[in-house]
Amino acid sequence: MTTPWGELALARFPEDPRERLRAWDASDEYLLRHLADQETSLSGTVVAVGDRWGALVTALAAHRPVQITDSFLAQEATRANLERNGVETGSVRLLTTQDPPPDRVDVLLVRVPKSLALLEDQLLRLAPAVHEGTVVVGTGMVKEIHTSTLRLFERILGPTRTSLAEKKARLIFCTPEPSGEPTANPWPYSYTLPDGIGPVSGRTVVNHAGVFCADRLDIGTRFFLQHLPVTKGTRRVVDLGCGNGVVGTAVALADPEAEVLFVDESFQAVASAKATYKANGVPGHAEFRVGDGLAGVPAGSVDLVLSNPPFHSHQATTDTTAWRMFSGARRALRPGGELWVIGNRHLGYHVKLRRLFGNSRLVAGDPKFVVLKAVKT
Ligand SMILES: C[S@@+](CC[C@H](N)C(=O)[O-])C[C@H]1O[C@@H](n2cnc3c(N)ncnc32)[C@H](O)[C@@H]1O
């Protein structure tokens, strides 16, 4: 990436030589160019929210910025990118969306996230630290910035306008007008699950901002809940890409002897899964882990993996994560262990499962979704 201060070598995490997606985009470059052209003072506490792969904080490392991210992958990418560019990791304070934000923010840089809810939550959490002199600049691709995005900045921080578009990217300029009154934060948001979905029928689900389908039960997840395997006895089960944890909680409620590991790369998701589990007073054993798929789970140690894999990375459609999840499951499962997957019919997951496991069985299907099962032989 070319910055006003030189070239940076950047990669996504995990690095995949076949992956052609870059670790930065025109909106990162536009923001950095703007800061240099305007000779923006970067003294005091500089905070970068939603920096996708660490491009912003790596470029601004000399100003000892704070990065706030919901993504484990983004945090790992940042660490690796700092090292790749010879920057000491300690130059950047790496915070997650679950950590308390800094008490005072003098420069607030916001890479607009895909989720408006996450943006709302982040701005509300940061608002008390923002003062009249805080420089607030948002950035994103034109297609990611909507009237609703600008309204959020206006409502939470103060008057907001946008720049002209450059290379399909746009900047957001906001002049903070702190009211002194804290605004209520609607997140986390809890709701009661509908009937007809097995052990979690009528139960509570807790969602931190930005979590997959945070305000209602996803129709795919609903279909999955209606077709989960029913077995009893001590088993090690993984809810892979757990989101709000509704799937793993269903297994734990049905089978109190199951040990459930909830994994997600989103800090908000793992916090939601923990809260959902706790809200339902589930008996038994559970572990909650922020991480990349099944990395770190010992080979041959798991009996059952359940997953509704993501097929987006930010705005891009990709099956890279699903592939990694399936091959990770194959490694983590014991012989005879099973991977159960829900997916849109058109994604053709059965082809991948057959290639990796040598088998794939249709457990249930409707015109839109399929539940598939692959057994480790
Ligand atoms: C389609 S959502 C499913 C959420 C939940 N299981 C449900 O059905 O409601 C996919 C989840 O995978 C998570 N995810 C994406 N990449 C991941 C990775 N590399 N490792 C672990 N989780 C990941 C996302 O954060 C998201 O919560």
CSV table of C-alpha atoms and ligand atoms in Angstrom, one decimal:
chain,number,residue,atom,x,y,z
A,1,MET,CA,0.0,0.0,0.0
A,2,THR,CA,1.3,3.4,-0.9
A,3,THR,CA,1.0,5.9,2.0
A,4,PRO,CA,2.1,9.6,2.1
A,5,TRP,CA,5.0,8.3,4.3
A,6,GLY,CA,6.1,5.4,2.1
A,7,GLU,CA,5.2,1.9,1.0
A,8,LEU,CA,3.9,-0.8,3.3
A,9,ALA,CA,3.8,-4.5,2.7
A,10,LEU,CA,0.4,-5.8,4.0
A,11,ALA,CA,-1.4,-9.2,4.1
A,12,ARG,CA,-4.6,-10.6,5.4
A,13,PHE,CA,-4.7,-13.2,8.1
A,14,PRO,CA,-4.3,-16.1,7.8
A,15,GLU,CA,-2.1,-15.7,4.8
A,16,ASP,CA,-3.2,-17.8,1.9
A,17,PRO,CA,-1.2,-17.6,-1.4
A,18,ARG,CA,-4.3,-18.4,-3.4
A,19,GLU,CA,-6.3,-15.6,-1.8
A,20,ARG,CA,-6.3,-12.6,-4.2
A,21,LEU,CA,-8.0,-10.1,-1.9
A,22,ARG,CA,-5.8,-7.3,-0.7
A,23,ALA,CA,-5.3,-6.2,2.9
A,24,TRP,CA,-6.3,-2.6,2.2
A,25,ASP,CA,-8.5,-0.6,-0.1
A,26,ALA,CA,-9.0,2.8,-1.6
A,27,SER,CA,-10.8,4.0,1.5
A,28,ASP,CA,-7.7,3.4,3.7
A,29,GLU,CA,-5.5,5.2,1.2
A,30,TYR,CA,-7.9,8.1,1.0
A,31,LEU,CA,-8.0,8.6,4.7
A,32,LEU,CA,-4.3,8.5,5.1
A,33,ARG,CA,-3.8,10.9,2.2
A,34,HIS,CA,-6.4,13.3,3.8
A,35,LEU,CA,-4.5,13.3,7.1
A,36,ALA,CA,-1.3,14.1,5.4
A,37,ASP,CA,-2.7,16.8,3.0
A,38,GLN,CA,-4.5,18.5,5.9
A,39,GLU,CA,-1.5,18.2,8.1
A,40,THR,CA,-4.0,16.9,10.7
A,41,SER,CA,-2.4,17.0,14.2
A,42,LEU,CA,-2.0,13.4,15.3
A,43,SER,CA,-1.0,14.3,18.9
A,44,GLY,CA,-2.9,13.0,21.9
A,45,THR,CA,-4.8,9.7,21.7
A,46,VAL,CA,-5.3,8.5,18.1
A,47,VAL,CA,-8.0,5.7,17.9
A,48,ALA,CA,-8.7,3.6,14.8
A,49,VAL,CA,-11.9,1.7,14.9
A,50,GLY,CA,-12.7,-1.1,12.5
A,51,ASP,CA,-9.3,-1.1,10.8
A,52,ARG,CA,-9.8,-4.2,8.7
A,53,TRP,CA,-6.3,-5.8,8.5
A,54,GLY,CA,-4.2,-3.2,10.4
A,55,ALA,CA,-3.4,-1.0,7.4
A,56,LEU,CA,-4.3,2.2,9.2
A,57,VAL,CA,-2.5,1.6,12.5
A,58,THR,CA,0.6,0.2,10.7
A,59,ALA,CA,0.8,3.4,8.6
A,60,LEU,CA,0.2,5.6,11.7
A,61,ALA,CA,2.4,3.5,14.1
A,62,ALA,CA,4.7,6.5,14.8
A,63,HIS,CA,1.7,8.1,16.6
A,64,ARG,CA,1.2,5.2,18.9
A,65,PRO,CA,-2.4,4.6,17.9
A,66,VAL,CA,-5.0,2.5,19.6
A,67,GLN,CA,-6.8,0.0,17.5
A,68,ILE,CA,-10.3,-1.2,18.4
A,69,THR,CA,-11.5,-4.3,16.5
A,70,ASP,CA,-14.2,-6.9,16.8
A,71,SER,CA,-12.2,-9.4,14.7
A,72,PHE,CA,-9.6,-11.8,15.9
A,73,LEU,CA,-8.4,-12.2,12.3
A,74,ALA,CA,-8.0,-8.4,12.0
A,75,GLN,CA,-6.0,-8.3,15.3
A,76,GLU,CA,-3.7,-11.2,14.2
A,77,ALA,CA,-3.3,-9.5,10.7
A,78,THR,CA,-2.3,-6.3,12.5
A,79,ARG,CA,0.3,-8.0,14.6
A,80,ALA,CA,1.8,-9.7,11.5
A,81,ASN,CA,1.7,-6.5,9.4
A,82,LEU,CA,3.4,-4.5,12.1
A,83,GLU,CA,6.2,-7.1,12.3
A,84,ARG,CA,6.3,-7.3,8.5
A,85,ASN,CA,7.0,-3.6,8.3
A,86,GLY,CA,9.6,-3.6,11.1
A,87,VAL,CA,7.3,-1.8,13.6
A,88,GLU,CA,7.5,-2.9,17.2
A,89,THR,CA,4.1,-4.4,18.1
A,90,GLY,CA,4.0,-2.4,21.3
A,91,SER,CA,3.7,0.8,19.2
A,92,VAL,CA,0.0,0.0,18.8
A,93,ARG,CA,-2.4,-0.7,21.6
A,94,LEU,CA,-4.6,-3.5,20.4
A,95,LEU,CA,-8.1,-3.4,22.0
A,96,THR,CA,-11.2,-5.4,21.2
A,97,THR,CA,-14.8,-4.2,21.0
A,98,GLN,CA,-15.3,-5.9,24.4
A,99,ASP,CA,-12.5,-3.9,26.2
A,100,PRO,CA,-13.3,-0.6,27.9
A,101,PRO,CA,-12.4,2.2,25.3
A,102,PRO,CA,-9.8,4.9,26.2
A,103,ASP,CA,-11.0,7.7,28.5
A,104,ARG,CA,-10.1,10.4,26.1
A,105,VAL,CA,-9.9,10.4,22.3
A,106,ASP,CA,-8.2,13.2,20.4
A,107,VAL,CA,-8.3,11.7,16.9
A,108,LEU,CA,-11.0,9.2,16.0
A,109,LEU,CA,-10.6,7.3,12.7
A,110,VAL,CA,-13.5,5.1,11.8
A,111,ARG,CA,-13.4,2.5,9.0
A,112,VAL,CA,-17.1,2.0,8.5
A,113,PRO,CA,-18.1,-1.6,9.3
A,114,LYS,CA,-20.6,-3.6,7.4
A,115,SER,CA,-22.9,-3.7,10.4
A,116,LEU,CA,-24.6,-0.5,11.2
A,117,ALA,CA,-25.4,-1.9,14.7
A,118,LEU,CA,-21.7,-2.4,15.4
A,119,LEU,CA,-21.0,1.2,14.3
A,120,GLU,CA,-23.8,2.5,16.6
A,121,ASP,CA,-22.5,0.5,19.5
A,122,GLN,CA,-18.9,1.7,18.9
A,123,LEU,CA,-19.8,5.3,18.6
A,124,LEU,CA,-22.0,5.2,21.7
A,125,ARG,CA,-19.2,3.6,23.7
A,126,LEU,CA,-16.6,6.1,22.4
A,127,ALA,CA,-18.8,9.2,22.7
A,128,PRO,CA,-18.0,10.0,26.3
A,129,ALA,CA,-14.3,10.1,25.4
A,130,VAL,CA,-14.8,12.4,22.5
A,131,HIS,CA,-14.5,16.2,23.2
A,132,GLU,CA,-15.1,19.3,21.1
A,133,GLY,CA,-11.5,19.3,19.8
A,134,THR,CA,-11.6,15.6,18.7
A,135,VAL,CA,-10.9,15.2,15.0
A,136,VAL,CA,-13.4,12.6,13.7
A,137,VAL,CA,-12.9,11.2,10.2
A,138,GLY,CA,-14.7,8.1,8.9
A,139,THR,CA,-13.9,6.3,5.7
A,140,GLY,CA,-15.4,3.6,3.6
A,141,MET,CA,-16.2,2.6,0.0
A,142,VAL,CA,-19.1,4.6,-1.5
A,143,LYS,CA,-21.3,1.5,-1.5
A,144,GLU,CA,-20.7,1.0,2.3
A,145,ILE,CA,-21.7,4.6,3.3
A,146,HIS,CA,-25.4,5.2,3.4
A,147,THR,CA,-27.6,8.0,4.7
A,148,SER,CA,-28.2,5.8,7.8
A,149,THR,CA,-24.4,5.7,8.4
A,150,LEU,CA,-24.2,9.5,8.3
A,151,ARG,CA,-27.3,9.9,10.6
A,152,LEU,CA,-25.6,7.7,13.2
A,153,PHE,CA,-22.5,10.0,13.3
A,154,GLU,CA,-24.9,13.0,13.5
A,155,ARG,CA,-27.1,11.6,16.2
A,156,ILE,CA,-24.3,10.3,18.4
A,157,LEU,CA,-21.4,12.7,17.8
A,158,GLY,CA,-22.4,15.9,15.9
A,159,PRO,CA,-22.8,17.6,12.5
A,160,THR,CA,-21.6,15.3,9.7
A,161,ARG,CA,-20.8,15.8,6.0
A,162,THR,CA,-19.0,13.7,3.4
A,163,SER,CA,-16.2,14.3,1.0
A,164,LEU,CA,-16.3,13.8,-2.8
A,165,ALA,CA,-15.7,10.3,-3.9
A,166,GLU,CA,-12.2,9.3,-5.0
A,167,LYS,CA,-11.6,5.8,-6.5
A,168,LYS,CA,-15.0,4.8,-5.2
A,169,ALA,CA,-14.1,5.7,-1.6
A,170,ARG,CA,-15.5,8.5,0.5
A,171,LEU,CA,-14.6,10.2,3.8
A,172,ILE,CA,-17.0,11.3,6.6
A,173,PHE,CA,-16.2,14.5,8.5
A,174,CYS,CA,-17.9,14.9,11.8
A,175,THR,CA,-17.7,17.9,14.2
A,176,PRO,CA,-18.3,16.6,17.7
A,177,GLU,CA,-20.8,18.5,19.8
A,178,PRO,CA,-20.7,16.6,23.1
A,179,SER,CA,-24.0,17.1,25.0
A,180,GLY,CA,-22.6,15.9,28.3
A,181,GLU,CA,-25.6,13.5,28.6
A,182,PRO,CA,-24.9,9.8,28.0
A,183,THR,CA,-27.1,8.3,25.3
A,184,ALA,CA,-28.6,5.0,26.1
A,185,ASN,CA,-27.0,2.1,24.3
A,186,PRO,CA,-29.6,-0.5,23.0
A,187,TRP,CA,-26.8,-3.2,22.9
A,188,PRO,CA,-26.6,-6.0,23.9
A,189,TYR,CA,-30.1,-6.9,22.7
A,190,SER,CA,-32.0,-10.0,24.0
A,191,TYR,CA,-35.1,-11.6,22.5
A,192,THR,CA,-37.2,-14.7,23.1
A,193,LEU,CA,-36.8,-17.5,20.6
A,194,PRO,CA,-39.9,-18.8,18.8
A,195,ASP,CA,-41.5,-22.2,19.4
A,196,GLY,CA,-40.8,-25.3,17.3
A,197,ILE,CA,-37.0,-25.2,17.5
A,198,GLY,CA,-36.3,-28.0,19.9
A,199,PRO,CA,-34.6,-27.4,23.3
A,200,VAL,CA,-34.1,-23.6,22.7
A,201,SER,CA,-37.8,-23.0,22.0
A,202,GLY,CA,-39.0,-20.0,24.0
A,203,ARG,CA,-35.5,-19.5,25.4
A,204,THR,CA,-33.5,-16.2,25.5
A,205,VAL,CA,-30.8,-15.3,23.1
A,206,VAL,CA,-28.4,-12.4,23.8
A,207,ASN,CA,-26.8,-10.5,21.0
A,208,HIS,CA,-24.0,-8.0,21.2
A,209,ALA,CA,-23.9,-5.5,18.3
A,210,GLY,CA,-22.7,-6.7,15.0
A,211,VAL,CA,-23.4,-10.4,15.6
A,212,PHE,CA,-24.9,-12.4,12.8
A,213,CYS,CA,-28.7,-11.9,12.6
A,214,ALA,CA,-28.7,-10.0,16.0
A,215,ASP,CA,-32.4,-9.0,16.0
A,216,ARG,CA,-34.2,-12.2,15.0
A,217,LEU,CA,-33.5,-15.9,14.4
A,218,ASP,CA,-31.9,-16.4,11.0
A,219,ILE,CA,-34.1,-18.7,8.9
A,220,GLY,CA,-31.1,-21.0,8.1
A,221,THR,CA,-30.2,-21.3,11.8
A,222,ARG,CA,-33.9,-22.1,12.5
A,223,PHE,CA,-33.8,-24.9,10.0
A,224,PHE,CA,-30.5,-26.2,11.5
A,225,LEU,CA,-32.0,-26.1,15.0
A,226,GLN,CA,-34.9,-28.3,13.8
A,227,HIS,CA,-32.5,-30.9,12.4
A,228,LEU,CA,-29.7,-31.1,15.0
A,229,PRO,CA,-28.4,-34.6,15.8
A,230,VAL,CA,-30.1,-36.1,18.9
A,231,THR,CA,-27.6,-38.2,20.9
A,232,LYS,CA,-26.9,-38.5,24.6
A,233,GLY,CA,-23.8,-39.1,26.6
A,234,THR,CA,-20.5,-37.3,27.1
A,235,ARG,CA,-19.3,-35.9,23.9
A,236,ARG,CA,-17.0,-33.1,22.9
A,237,VAL,CA,-19.0,-30.8,20.6
A,238,VAL,CA,-17.9,-27.6,18.8
A,239,ASP,CA,-20.2,-24.8,17.8
A,240,LEU,CA,-18.0,-23.5,15.0
A,241,GLY,CA,-18.7,-19.9,14.1
A,242,CYS,CA,-21.0,-19.8,17.0
A,243,GLY,CA,-22.4,-16.2,16.6
A,244,ASN,CA,-24.9,-15.7,19.5
A,245,GLY,CA,-24.4,-19.3,20.5
A,246,VAL,CA,-27.9,-20.5,19.9
A,247,VAL,CA,-26.8,-23.8,18.2
A,248,GLY,CA,-24.3,-24.8,20.9
A,249,THR,CA,-26.8,-23.8,23.7
A,250,ALA,CA,-29.4,-26.1,22.0
A,251,VAL,CA,-27.0,-29.1,22.2
A,252,ALA,CA,-26.0,-28.3,25.8
A,253,LEU,CA,-29.7,-28.1,26.9
A,254,ALA,CA,-30.6,-31.4,25.1
A,255,ASP,CA,-27.5,-33.2,26.4
A,256,PRO,CA,-26.2,-32.0,29.8
A,257,GLU,CA,-23.2,-34.3,29.5
A,258,ALA,CA,-22.0,-32.7,26.3
A,259,GLU,CA,-18.9,-30.5,26.6
A,260,VAL,CA,-19.5,-27.7,24.2
A,261,LEU,CA,-16.8,-25.4,22.8
A,262,PHE,CA,-18.1,-22.2,21.3
A,263,VAL,CA,-15.7,-20.7,18.8
A,264,ASP,CA,-15.9,-17.5,16.8
A,265,GLU,CA,-13.5,-15.0,15.3
A,266,SER,CA,-15.7,-12.1,16.5
A,267,PHE,CA,-15.2,-10.9,20.1
A,268,GLN,CA,-18.8,-9.7,20.1
A,269,ALA,CA,-20.0,-13.2,19.0
A,270,VAL,CA,-18.1,-15.1,21.7
A,271,ALA,CA,-19.4,-12.6,24.4
A,272,SER,CA,-22.9,-13.1,23.0
A,273,ALA,CA,-22.6,-16.9,23.1
A,274,LYS,CA,-21.4,-16.7,26.7
A,275,ALA,CA,-24.3,-14.5,27.7
A,276,THR,CA,-26.8,-16.7,25.9
A,277,TYR,CA,-25.5,-19.8,27.6
A,278,LYS,CA,-25.6,-18.0,31.0
A,279,ALA,CA,-29.1,-16.6,30.4
A,280,ASN,CA,-30.4,-20.1,30.0
A,281,GLY,CA,-28.9,-21.6,33.1
A,282,VAL,CA,-27.5,-24.5,31.1
A,283,PRO,CA,-26.2,-27.4,33.2
A,284,GLY,CA,-22.9,-28.9,32.1
A,285,HIS,CA,-19.6,-27.8,30.7
A,286,ALA,CA,-18.8,-25.2,28.2
A,287,GLU,CA,-15.8,-23.3,26.9
A,288,PHE,CA,-15.8,-20.1,25.0
A,289,ARG,CA,-12.9,-19.2,22.6
A,290,VAL,CA,-12.2,-16.4,20.3
A,291,GLY,CA,-10.1,-17.8,17.5
A,292,ASP,CA,-9.7,-18.8,13.9
A,293,GLY,CA,-11.9,-21.8,13.3
A,294,LEU,CA,-10.6,-25.0,14.9
A,295,ALA,CA,-7.0,-23.8,15.1
A,296,GLY,CA,-5.6,-24.9,18.5
A,297,VAL,CA,-8.1,-27.7,18.9
A,298,PRO,CA,-6.1,-31.0,19.2
A,299,ALA,CA,-6.4,-33.4,16.3
A,300,GLY,CA,-8.8,-36.3,16.8
A,301,SER,CA,-10.3,-34.7,20.0
A,302,VAL,CA,-13.8,-33.8,18.9
A,303,ASP,CA,-17.0,-35.9,18.4
A,304,LEU,CA,-19.3,-33.5,16.7
A,305,VAL,CA,-18.8,-30.2,14.9
A,306,LEU,CA,-21.8,-28.0,14.1
A,307,SER,CA,-21.5,-25.1,11.7
A,308,ASN,CA,-23.4,-22.5,9.7
A,309,PRO,CA,-20.3,-21.2,7.9
A,310,PRO,CA,-19.9,-17.6,6.8
A,311,PHE,CA,-19.8,-16.9,3.1
A,312,HIS,CA,-18.8,-13.2,3.3
A,313,SER,CA,-15.6,-11.5,4.4
A,314,HIS,CA,-16.7,-7.9,4.9
A,315,GLN,CA,-18.4,-7.1,1.5
A,316,ALA,CA,-16.8,-9.9,-0.6
A,317,THR,CA,-18.4,-13.3,-1.1
A,318,THR,CA,-15.9,-16.0,-0.5
A,319,ASP,CA,-15.9,-19.7,0.4
A,320,THR,CA,-12.3,-19.6,1.8
A,321,THR,CA,-13.6,-19.6,5.4
A,322,ALA,CA,-16.0,-22.5,4.8
A,323,TRP,CA,-13.1,-24.5,3.3
A,324,ARG,CA,-10.9,-23.8,6.2
A,325,MET,CA,-13.6,-24.7,8.7
A,326,PHE,CA,-14.3,-28.0,6.9
A,327,SER,CA,-10.7,-29.0,6.7
A,328,GLY,CA,-10.2,-27.9,10.3
A,329,ALA,CA,-13.1,-30.1,11.3
A,330,ARG,CA,-11.7,-33.1,9.5
A,331,ARG,CA,-8.5,-32.7,11.5
A,332,ALA,CA,-10.1,-32.1,14.9
A,333,LEU,CA,-12.7,-34.9,14.7
A,334,ARG,CA,-11.9,-38.4,16.0
A,335,PRO,CA,-12.5,-41.3,13.6
A,336,GLY,CA,-16.3,-41.7,13.4
A,337,GLY,CA,-16.8,-38.1,14.5
A,338,GLU,CA,-19.3,-36.0,12.5
A,339,LEU,CA,-19.4,-32.6,10.9
A,340,TRP,CA,-23.0,-31.2,10.5
A,341,VAL,CA,-23.3,-28.2,8.3
A,342,ILE,CA,-26.2,-25.9,7.2
A,343,GLY,CA,-25.9,-23.9,4.1
A,344,ASN,CA,-27.8,-22.3,1.2
A,345,ARG,CA,-28.5,-25.0,-1.3
A,346,HIS,CA,-26.7,-23.1,-4.1
A,347,LEU,CA,-23.4,-23.0,-2.2
A,348,GLY,CA,-22.8,-26.7,-3.1
A,349,TYR,CA,-21.1,-27.6,0.2
A,350,HIS,CA,-21.7,-31.3,-0.5
A,351,VAL,CA,-19.0,-31.1,-3.2
A,352,LYS,CA,-16.4,-29.7,-0.7
A,353,LEU,CA,-17.4,-32.2,2.0
A,354,ARG,CA,-17.1,-35.2,-0.4
A,355,ARG,CA,-13.7,-33.9,-1.5
A,356,LEU,CA,-12.4,-33.6,2.1
A,357,PHE,CA,-14.2,-36.4,3.9
A,358,GLY,CA,-15.0,-38.8,1.0
A,359,ASN,CA,-18.7,-38.7,2.0
A,360,SER,CA,-21.6,-36.3,2.5
A,361,ARG,CA,-25.2,-37.2,3.4
A,362,LEU,CA,-28.2,-35.0,3.1
A,363,VAL,CA,-29.9,-34.9,6.5
A,364,ALA,CA,-32.7,-32.4,5.6
A,365,GLY,CA,-33.5,-29.9,2.9
A,366,ASP,CA,-36.0,-27.4,1.8
A,367,PRO,CA,-36.0,-25.2,-1.4
A,368,LYS,CA,-33.5,-22.8,0.2
A,369,PHE,CA,-31.3,-24.7,2.7
A,370,VAL,CA,-29.6,-28.1,3.2
A,371,VAL,CA,-28.3,-29.7,6.3
A,372,LEU,CA,-25.4,-32.0,5.4
A,373,LYS,CA,-23.4,-34.5,7.4
A,374,ALA,CA,-19.9,-35.8,6.8
A,375,VAL,CA,-18.3,-38.5,8.8
A,376,LYS,CA,-14.6,-38.8,9.4
A,377,THR,CA,-13.5,-42.2,8.4
B,1,LIG,C1,-23.4,-17.5,9.3
B,1,LIG,S1,-22.8,-17.0,10.9
B,1,LIG,C2,-23.5,-18.3,11.9
B,1,LIG,C3,-23.7,-17.8,13.4
B,1,LIG,C4,-24.5,-18.8,14.3
B,1,LIG,N1,-23.8,-20.1,14.3
B,1,LIG,C5,-25.9,-18.9,13.8
B,1,LIG,O1,-26.2,-19.9,13.1
B,1,LIG,O2,-26.7,-18.0,14.1
B,1,LIG,C6,-21.1,-17.4,10.8
B,1,LIG,C7,-20.2,-17.1,11.9
B,1,LIG,O3,-18.9,-17.5,11.6
B,1,LIG,C8,-18.0,-16.6,12.2
B,1,LIG,N2,-16.7,-16.7,11.6
B,1,LIG,C9,-16.2,-16.1,10.4
B,1,LIG,N3,-15.0,-16.4,10.2
B,1,LIG,C10,-14.6,-17.2,11.2
B,1,LIG,C11,-13.4,-17.9,11.5
B,1,LIG,N4,-12.3,-17.8,10.7
B,1,LIG,N5,-13.3,-18.6,12.7
B,1,LIG,C12,-14.4,-18.7,13.5
B,1,LIG,N6,-15.6,-18.1,13.2
B,1,LIG,C13,-15.7,-17.4,12.1
B,1,LIG,C14,-18.7,-15.2,12.1
B,1,LIG,O4,-18.2,-14.3,12.9
B,1,LIG,C15,-20.2,-15.6,12.3
B,1,LIG,O5,-20.5,-15.4,13.7
